[in-house]
Amino acid sequence: MKATELTLQDYNAYYKGYIDLVGDVSLLAALQNGKKKFKDLIAVIPDSKLDFSYATGKWTVAEVLVHIIDTERIFQYRALRFSRLDATPLPGFEQDDYVPTSNANSRNRKSLLQEFLDVRAATISLFANLTQEQLKFIGTASNSPMSTAAAGFVTCGHLEHHSKIILERYL
């Protein structure tokens, strides 16, 4: 399935910007492309910039990277639940509550990269073993319907979104 095959019945319009960033590629290709993009991004971030914030009250580079990882875990969990036809509505999450206890600013590039690679490997494994039918299953998260596939594409677009922010505002 490709991101361009999704409709607004697959996700809340809030996520359209993320999904549009993925382009006309399959979900597994998007996940593999994102893995390479994250590796390339980490490679250009100087160690001295990990704890840099471009404005007062904004996250540091390390905090943004951990946010990407945390969000992938959350959307991976959503996709698992939806793909198993779990009808229990899932709550949203408050991203700003995660940052203070993330320990992000004590991390180094190597540990951030390794954690991302571990999480992305699990994400790829999950989606690689789902059928086309399971990708279409709909669950509820943040009081809105979402398909299993949409959860995967949002994950990919979310990474793309924050990668652009890091490159444009932090480096």
PDB file of C-alpha atoms in Angstrom:
ATOM      1  CA  MET A   1       0.000   0.000   0.000  1.00  0.00           C
ATOM      2  CA  LYS A   2       1.139   3.536  -0.803  1.00  0.00           C
ATOM      3  CA  ALA A   3       0.502   6.734   1.133  1.00  0.00           C
ATOM      4  CA  THR A   4      -1.336   8.145  -1.874  1.00  0.00           C
ATOM      5  CA  GLU A   5      -3.882   5.320  -1.561  1.00  0.00           C
ATOM      6  CA  LEU A   6      -5.035   6.532   1.852  1.00  0.00           C
ATOM      7  CA  THR A   7      -8.150   8.660   2.180  1.00  0.00           C
ATOM      8  CA  LEU A   8      -9.373  10.960   4.920  1.00  0.00           C
ATOM      9  CA  GLN A   9     -11.397   7.975   6.169  1.00  0.00           C
ATOM     10  CA  ASP A  10      -8.044   6.409   7.141  1.00  0.00           C
ATOM     11  CA  TYR A  11      -6.935   9.233   9.442  1.00  0.00           C
ATOM     12  CA  ASN A  12      -7.807  12.547  11.022  1.00  0.00           C
ATOM     13  CA  ALA A  13      -7.087  15.530   8.750  1.00  0.00           C
ATOM     14  CA  TYR A  14      -4.561  16.695  11.376  1.00  0.00           C
ATOM     15  CA  TYR A  15      -2.160  14.029  10.053  1.00  0.00           C
ATOM     16  CA  LYS A  16      -2.481  14.938   6.368  1.00  0.00           C
ATOM     17  CA  GLY A  17       0.660  17.079   6.397  1.00  0.00           C
ATOM     18  CA  TYR A  18       2.730  14.179   7.712  1.00  0.00           C
ATOM     19  CA  ILE A  19       1.286  11.695   5.236  1.00  0.00           C
ATOM     20  CA  ASP A  20       1.803  14.078   2.315  1.00  0.00           C
ATOM     21  CA  LEU A  21       5.516  14.233   3.163  1.00  0.00           C
ATOM     22  CA  VAL A  22       5.871  10.497   2.485  1.00  0.00           C
ATOM     23  CA  GLY A  23       5.093  10.685  -1.225  1.00  0.00           C
ATOM     24  CA  ASP A  24       4.023   7.965  -3.607  1.00  0.00           C
ATOM     25  CA  VAL A  25       5.939   5.049  -2.098  1.00  0.00           C
ATOM     26  CA  SER A  26       4.955   1.843  -0.359  1.00  0.00           C
ATOM     27  CA  LEU A  27       4.902   1.736   3.419  1.00  0.00           C
ATOM     28  CA  LEU A  28       7.865  -0.633   3.650  1.00  0.00           C
ATOM     29  CA  ALA A  29       9.886   1.524   1.237  1.00  0.00           C
ATOM     30  CA  ALA A  30       8.995   4.615   3.268  1.00  0.00           C
ATOM     31  CA  LEU A  31      10.124   2.895   6.472  1.00  0.00           C
ATOM     32  CA  GLN A  32      13.422   1.823   4.860  1.00  0.00           C
ATOM     33  CA  ASN A  33      13.945   5.313   3.377  1.00  0.00           C
ATOM     34  CA  GLY A  34      13.317   6.853   6.788  1.00  0.00           C
ATOM     35  CA  LYS A  35      15.895   4.590   8.356  1.00  0.00           C
ATOM     36  CA  LYS A  36      18.512   5.859   5.911  1.00  0.00           C
ATOM     37  CA  LYS A  37      17.403   9.484   6.373  1.00  0.00           C
ATOM     38  CA  PHE A  38      17.716   9.232  10.148  1.00  0.00           C
ATOM     39  CA  LYS A  39      21.225   7.758   9.813  1.00  0.00           C
ATOM     40  CA  ASP A  40      22.178  10.559   7.410  1.00  0.00           C
ATOM     41  CA  LEU A  41      20.691  13.168   9.758  1.00  0.00           C
ATOM     42  CA  ILE A  42      22.586  11.874  12.791  1.00  0.00           C
ATOM     43  CA  ALA A  43      25.788  11.910  10.752  1.00  0.00           C
ATOM     44  CA  VAL A  44      25.573  15.674  10.095  1.00  0.00           C
ATOM     45  CA  ILE A  45      24.709  16.718  13.646  1.00  0.00           C
ATOM     46  CA  PRO A  46      27.844  17.859  15.482  1.00  0.00           C
ATOM     47  CA  ASP A  47      28.123  16.569  19.046  1.00  0.00           C
ATOM     48  CA  SER A  48      28.171  20.191  20.194  1.00  0.00           C
ATOM     49  CA  LYS A  49      24.669  20.713  18.755  1.00  0.00           C
ATOM     50  CA  LEU A  50      22.892  17.868  20.569  1.00  0.00           C
ATOM     51  CA  ASP A  51      21.989  20.082  23.510  1.00  0.00           C
ATOM     52  CA  PHE A  52      21.323  23.156  21.326  1.00  0.00           C
ATOM     53  CA  SER A  53      17.908  24.813  21.230  1.00  0.00           C
ATOM     54  CA  TYR A  54      17.252  27.497  18.623  1.00  0.00           C
ATOM     55  CA  ALA A  55      14.951  29.511  20.920  1.00  0.00           C
ATOM     56  CA  THR A  56      13.912  29.734  24.548  1.00  0.00           C
ATOM     57  CA  GLY A  57      11.333  27.075  25.344  1.00  0.00           C
ATOM     58  CA  LYS A  58      12.134  24.969  22.281  1.00  0.00           C
ATOM     59  CA  TRP A  59      13.439  21.434  22.538  1.00  0.00           C
ATOM     60  CA  THR A  60      17.094  20.632  22.040  1.00  0.00           C
ATOM     61  CA  VAL A  61      18.232  18.559  19.073  1.00  0.00           C
ATOM     62  CA  ALA A  62      18.557  15.509  21.334  1.00  0.00           C
ATOM     63  CA  GLU A  63      15.045  16.060  22.665  1.00  0.00           C
ATOM     64  CA  VAL A  64      13.669  16.233  19.123  1.00  0.00           C
ATOM     65  CA  LEU A  65      15.457  12.993  18.249  1.00  0.00           C
ATOM     66  CA  VAL A  66      14.057  11.221  21.314  1.00  0.00           C
ATOM     67  CA  HIS A  67      10.625  12.647  20.462  1.00  0.00           C
ATOM     68  CA  ILE A  68      10.882  11.007  17.024  1.00  0.00           C
ATOM     69  CA  ILE A  69      11.714   7.677  18.676  1.00  0.00           C
ATOM     70  CA  ASP A  70       9.006   7.964  21.331  1.00  0.00           C
ATOM     71  CA  THR A  71       6.378   8.850  18.746  1.00  0.00           C
ATOM     72  CA  GLU A  72       7.377   5.920  16.554  1.00  0.00           C
ATOM     73  CA  ARG A  73       6.901   3.581  19.495  1.00  0.00           C
ATOM     74  CA  ILE A  74       3.448   5.023  20.168  1.00  0.00           C
ATOM     75  CA  PHE A  75       2.302   4.771  16.554  1.00  0.00           C
ATOM     76  CA  GLN A  76       3.803   1.293  16.267  1.00  0.00           C
ATOM     77  CA  TYR A  77       1.708   0.251  19.273  1.00  0.00           C
ATOM     78  CA  ARG A  78      -1.371   1.820  17.720  1.00  0.00           C
ATOM     79  CA  ALA A  79      -0.746  -0.055  14.476  1.00  0.00           C
ATOM     80  CA  LEU A  80      -0.383  -3.341  16.356  1.00  0.00           C
ATOM     81  CA  ARG A  81      -3.656  -2.785  18.203  1.00  0.00           C
ATOM     82  CA  PHE A  82      -5.529  -1.747  15.053  1.00  0.00           C
ATOM     83  CA  SER A  83      -4.130  -4.666  13.050  1.00  0.00           C
ATOM     84  CA  ARG A  84      -5.441  -7.079  15.675  1.00  0.00           C
ATOM     85  CA  LEU A  85      -8.915  -5.501  15.548  1.00  0.00           C
ATOM     86  CA  ASP A  86      -8.665  -4.217  19.097  1.00  0.00           C
ATOM     87  CA  ALA A  87     -11.670  -1.903  19.313  1.00  0.00           C
ATOM     88  CA  THR A  88     -10.541  -0.235  22.546  1.00  0.00           C
ATOM     89  CA  PRO A  89     -10.166   3.497  21.898  1.00  0.00           C
ATOM     90  CA  LEU A  90      -6.591   4.633  22.530  1.00  0.00           C
ATOM     91  CA  PRO A  91      -5.954   7.972  24.201  1.00  0.00           C
ATOM     92  CA  GLY A  92      -3.756  10.649  22.741  1.00  0.00           C
ATOM     93  CA  PHE A  93      -0.428  11.504  24.328  1.00  0.00           C
ATOM     94  CA  GLU A  94       0.983  14.796  25.451  1.00  0.00           C
ATOM     95  CA  GLN A  95       4.379  15.034  23.778  1.00  0.00           C
ATOM     96  CA  ASP A  96       5.559  17.853  26.024  1.00  0.00           C
ATOM     97  CA  ASP A  97       5.103  15.656  29.101  1.00  0.00           C
ATOM     98  CA  TYR A  98       7.599  13.138  27.719  1.00  0.00           C
ATOM     99  CA  VAL A  99      10.530  15.526  27.300  1.00  0.00           C
ATOM    100  CA  PRO A 100      11.437  16.367  30.923  1.00  0.00           C
ATOM    101  CA  THR A 101      11.906  12.712  31.858  1.00  0.00           C
ATOM    102  CA  SER A 102      13.359  11.550  28.541  1.00  0.00           C
ATOM    103  CA  ASN A 103      16.985  11.975  29.644  1.00  0.00           C
ATOM    104  CA  ALA A 104      17.625  13.109  26.069  1.00  0.00           C
ATOM    105  CA  ASN A 105      20.270  15.708  26.874  1.00  0.00           C
ATOM    106  CA  SER A 106      22.538  13.167  28.527  1.00  0.00           C
ATOM    107  CA  ARG A 107      22.562  10.976  25.401  1.00  0.00           C
ATOM    108  CA  ASN A 108      25.168  10.798  22.668  1.00  0.00           C
ATOM    109  CA  ARG A 109      24.688  10.358  18.934  1.00  0.00           C
ATOM    110  CA  LYS A 110      25.640   6.704  19.018  1.00  0.00           C
ATOM    111  CA  SER A 111      23.036   5.790  21.636  1.00  0.00           C
ATOM    112  CA  LEU A 112      20.321   7.841  19.892  1.00  0.00           C
ATOM    113  CA  LEU A 113      21.084   6.204  16.567  1.00  0.00           C
ATOM    114  CA  GLN A 114      21.113   2.712  18.067  1.00  0.00           C
ATOM    115  CA  GLU A 115      17.794   3.211  19.817  1.00  0.00           C
ATOM    116  CA  PHE A 116      16.210   4.541  16.631  1.00  0.00           C
ATOM    117  CA  LEU A 117      17.563   1.601  14.613  1.00  0.00           C
ATOM    118  CA  ASP A 118      16.207  -0.867  17.167  1.00  0.00           C
ATOM    119  CA  VAL A 119      12.766   0.736  17.191  1.00  0.00           C
ATOM    120  CA  ARG A 120      12.667   1.079  13.392  1.00  0.00           C
ATOM    121  CA  ALA A 121      13.656  -2.575  12.978  1.00  0.00           C
ATOM    122  CA  ALA A 122      10.673  -3.546  15.133  1.00  0.00           C
ATOM    123  CA  THR A 123       8.414  -1.213  13.131  1.00  0.00           C
ATOM    124  CA  ILE A 124       9.578  -2.717   9.837  1.00  0.00           C
ATOM    125  CA  SER A 125       9.092  -6.228  11.180  1.00  0.00           C
ATOM    126  CA  LEU A 126       5.559  -5.422  12.325  1.00  0.00           C
ATOM    127  CA  PHE A 127       4.460  -3.922   9.016  1.00  0.00           C
ATOM    128  CA  ALA A 128       6.292  -6.504   6.883  1.00  0.00           C
ATOM    129  CA  ASN A 129       4.181  -9.220   8.464  1.00  0.00           C
ATOM    130  CA  LEU A 130       0.782  -7.570   8.058  1.00  0.00           C
ATOM    131  CA  THR A 131      -1.586  -8.430   5.222  1.00  0.00           C
ATOM    132  CA  GLN A 132      -3.137  -5.837   2.933  1.00  0.00           C
ATOM    133  CA  GLU A 133      -6.402  -6.486   4.763  1.00  0.00           C
ATOM    134  CA  GLN A 134      -4.812  -5.814   8.172  1.00  0.00           C
ATOM    135  CA  LEU A 135      -3.376  -2.538   6.872  1.00  0.00           C
ATOM    136  CA  LYS A 136      -6.937  -1.385   6.187  1.00  0.00           C
ATOM    137  CA  PHE A 137      -8.282  -2.194   9.654  1.00  0.00           C
ATOM    138  CA  ILE A 138      -9.482   0.899  11.504  1.00  0.00           C
ATOM    139  CA  GLY A 139      -8.992   1.679  15.175  1.00  0.00           C
ATOM    140  CA  THR A 140      -9.520   4.760  17.289  1.00  0.00           C
ATOM    141  CA  ALA A 141      -6.751   6.947  18.701  1.00  0.00           C
ATOM    142  CA  SER A 142      -7.065  10.472  20.071  1.00  0.00           C
ATOM    143  CA  ASN A 143     -10.833  10.259  19.515  1.00  0.00           C
ATOM    144  CA  SER A 144     -10.396   9.761  15.746  1.00  0.00           C
ATOM    145  CA  PRO A 145     -10.422   6.794  13.398  1.00  0.00           C
ATOM    146  CA  MET A 146      -7.105   5.642  11.984  1.00  0.00           C
ATOM    147  CA  SER A 147      -6.144   2.710   9.797  1.00  0.00           C
ATOM    148  CA  THR A 148      -3.182   0.490  10.539  1.00  0.00           C
ATOM    149  CA  ALA A 149      -1.462   1.742   7.375  1.00  0.00           C
ATOM    150  CA  ALA A 150      -2.078   5.376   8.295  1.00  0.00           C
ATOM    151  CA  ALA A 151      -0.306   4.807  11.620  1.00  0.00           C
ATOM    152  CA  GLY A 152       2.735   3.616   9.654  1.00  0.00           C
ATOM    153  CA  PHE A 153       2.670   6.482   7.187  1.00  0.00           C
ATOM    154  CA  VAL A 154       2.234   9.056   9.962  1.00  0.00           C
ATOM    155  CA  THR A 155       5.340   7.567  11.589  1.00  0.00           C
ATOM    156  CA  CYS A 156       7.291   8.084   8.367  1.00  0.00           C
ATOM    157  CA  GLY A 157       6.000  11.595   7.759  1.00  0.00           C
ATOM    158  CA  HIS A 158       6.613  12.582  11.373  1.00  0.00           C
ATOM    159  CA  LEU A 159      10.279  11.656  10.988  1.00  0.00           C
ATOM    160  CA  GLU A 160      10.484  13.644   7.748  1.00  0.00           C
ATOM    161  CA  HIS A 161       8.812  16.666   9.373  1.00  0.00           C
ATOM    162  CA  HIS A 162      11.196  16.798  12.314  1.00  0.00           C
ATOM    163  CA  SER A 163      14.262  16.061  10.185  1.00  0.00           C
ATOM    164  CA  LYS A 164      13.471  19.156   8.123  1.00  0.00           C
ATOM    165  CA  ILE A 165      13.060  21.232  11.276  1.00  0.00           C
ATOM    166  CA  ILE A 166      16.418  20.067  12.618  1.00  0.00           C
ATOM    167  CA  LEU A 167      18.178  20.852   9.333  1.00  0.00           C
ATOM    168  CA  GLU A 168      16.491  24.249   8.883  1.00  0.00           C
ATOM    169  CA  ARG A 169      16.429  25.612  12.440  1.00  0.00           C
ATOM    170  CA  TYR A 170      19.081  23.831  14.456  1.00  0.00           C
ATOM    171  CA  LEU A 171      22.083  23.297  12.170  1.00  0.00           C
TER     172      LEU A 171
END
